[in-house]
GROMACS .gro file of C-alpha atoms in nm:
model
   92
    1UNK     CA    1   0.000   0.000   0.000
    2UNK     CA    2   0.289   0.235   0.077
    3UNK     CA    3   0.437   0.180  -0.270
    4UNK     CA    4   0.096   0.249  -0.425
    5UNK     CA    5   0.060   0.579  -0.239
    6UNK     CA    6   0.415   0.685  -0.329
    7UNK     CA    7   0.357   0.603  -0.695
    8UNK     CA    8   0.024   0.790  -0.690
    9UNK     CA    9   0.192   1.097  -0.537
   10UNK     CA   10   0.473   1.075  -0.794
   11UNK     CA   11   0.222   1.048  -1.078
   12UNK     CA   12   0.019   1.346  -0.958
   13UNK     CA   13   0.336   1.553  -0.918
   14UNK     CA   14   0.447   1.452  -1.268
   15UNK     CA   15   0.112   1.562  -1.414
   16UNK     CA   16   0.128   1.894  -1.230
   17UNK     CA   17   0.481   1.958  -1.358
   18UNK     CA   18   0.368   1.870  -1.713
   19UNK     CA   19   0.078   2.117  -1.684
   20UNK     CA   20   0.299   2.394  -1.541
   21UNK     CA   21   0.560   2.338  -1.815
   22UNK     CA   22   0.295   2.377  -2.086
   23UNK     CA   23   0.151   2.689  -1.925
   24UNK     CA   24   0.499   2.840  -1.889
   25UNK     CA   25   0.589   2.756  -2.247
   26UNK     CA   26   0.266   2.914  -2.371
   27UNK     CA   27   0.329   3.224  -2.160
   28UNK     CA   28   0.680   3.265  -2.299
   29UNK     CA   29   0.563   3.209  -2.658
   30UNK     CA   30   0.294   3.473  -2.611
   31UNK     CA   31   0.529   3.718  -2.439
   32UNK     CA   32   0.803   3.700  -2.704
   33UNK     CA   33   0.575   3.679  -3.010
   34UNK     CA   34   0.645   3.944  -3.274
   35UNK     CA   35   0.402   3.940  -3.565
   36UNK     CA   36   0.524   4.002  -3.918
   37UNK     CA   37   0.282   4.276  -4.023
   38UNK     CA   38   0.415   4.313  -4.376
   39UNK     CA   39   0.359   3.946  -4.463
   40UNK     CA   40   0.029   3.907  -4.277
   41UNK     CA   41  -0.199   4.084  -4.524
   42UNK     CA   42  -0.042   4.013  -4.864
   43UNK     CA   43  -0.338   3.797  -4.964
   44UNK     CA   44  -0.677   3.901  -4.837
   45UNK     CA   45  -0.832   3.571  -4.953
   46UNK     CA   46  -0.658   3.384  -4.670
   47UNK     CA   47  -0.813   3.592  -4.391
   48UNK     CA   48  -1.064   3.408  -4.175
   49UNK     CA   49  -1.382   3.548  -4.030
   50UNK     CA   50  -1.377   3.312  -3.729
   51UNK     CA   51  -1.102   3.229  -3.483
   52UNK     CA   52  -1.073   2.907  -3.284
   53UNK     CA   53  -0.855   2.868  -2.978
   54UNK     CA   54  -0.742   2.514  -2.899
   55UNK     CA   55  -0.991   2.232  -2.908
   56UNK     CA   56  -1.285   2.119  -2.703
   57UNK     CA   57  -1.278   1.775  -2.546
   58UNK     CA   58  -1.567   1.609  -2.373
   59UNK     CA   59  -1.552   1.551  -1.999
   60UNK     CA   60  -1.532   1.173  -2.046
   61UNK     CA   61  -1.235   1.204  -2.281
   62UNK     CA   62  -1.054   1.440  -2.043
   63UNK     CA   63  -1.106   1.207  -1.748
   64UNK     CA   64  -0.991   0.908  -1.953
   65UNK     CA   65  -0.672   1.087  -2.061
   66UNK     CA   66  -0.599   1.196  -1.702
   67UNK     CA   67  -0.657   0.840  -1.579
   68UNK     CA   68  -0.411   0.694  -1.832
   69UNK     CA   69  -0.154   0.961  -1.742
   70UNK     CA   70  -0.187   0.871  -1.375
   71UNK     CA   71  -0.152   0.499  -1.448
   72UNK     CA   72   0.152   0.563  -1.669
   73UNK     CA   73   0.318   0.774  -1.397
   74UNK     CA   74   0.249   0.509  -1.134
   75UNK     CA   75   0.390   0.237  -1.361
   76UNK     CA   76   0.705   0.439  -1.427
   77UNK     CA   77   0.759   0.494  -1.055
   78UNK     CA   78   0.704   0.127  -0.975
   79UNK     CA   79   0.936   0.002  -1.249
   80UNK     CA   80   1.215   0.244  -1.156
   81UNK     CA   81   1.185   0.156  -0.788
   82UNK     CA   82   1.188  -0.218  -0.864
   83UNK     CA   83   1.491  -0.181  -1.091
   84UNK     CA   84   1.680   0.016  -0.825
   85UNK     CA   85   1.602  -0.250  -0.563
   86UNK     CA   86   1.721  -0.528  -0.795
   87UNK     CA   87   2.045  -0.343  -0.864
   88UNK     CA   88   2.102  -0.273  -0.492
   89UNK     CA   89   2.053  -0.640  -0.402
   90UNK     CA   90   2.319  -0.752  -0.649
   91UNK     CA   91   2.631  -0.739  -0.441
   92UNK     CA   92   2.952  -0.847  -0.614
   0.00000   0.00000   0.00000
């Protein structure tokens, strides 16, 4: 049970770091963006009348993705811990 809780905590921390990395990367991309005004309006035919930001996922899909991320993080933690224990127990 202790290993399960440790792997769950590791997985949640990994997901939080992944989220913070993406938010930080988006912030920096937005902050340092410099549009090329001369090239933007060469062809008026390419201008759109609607703008979409990102995509919309259903709640079920979002929960399923989060669940698989948590399971993957827990599996990584467990496999690394098991490998470390096997290496430690091999004494020459």
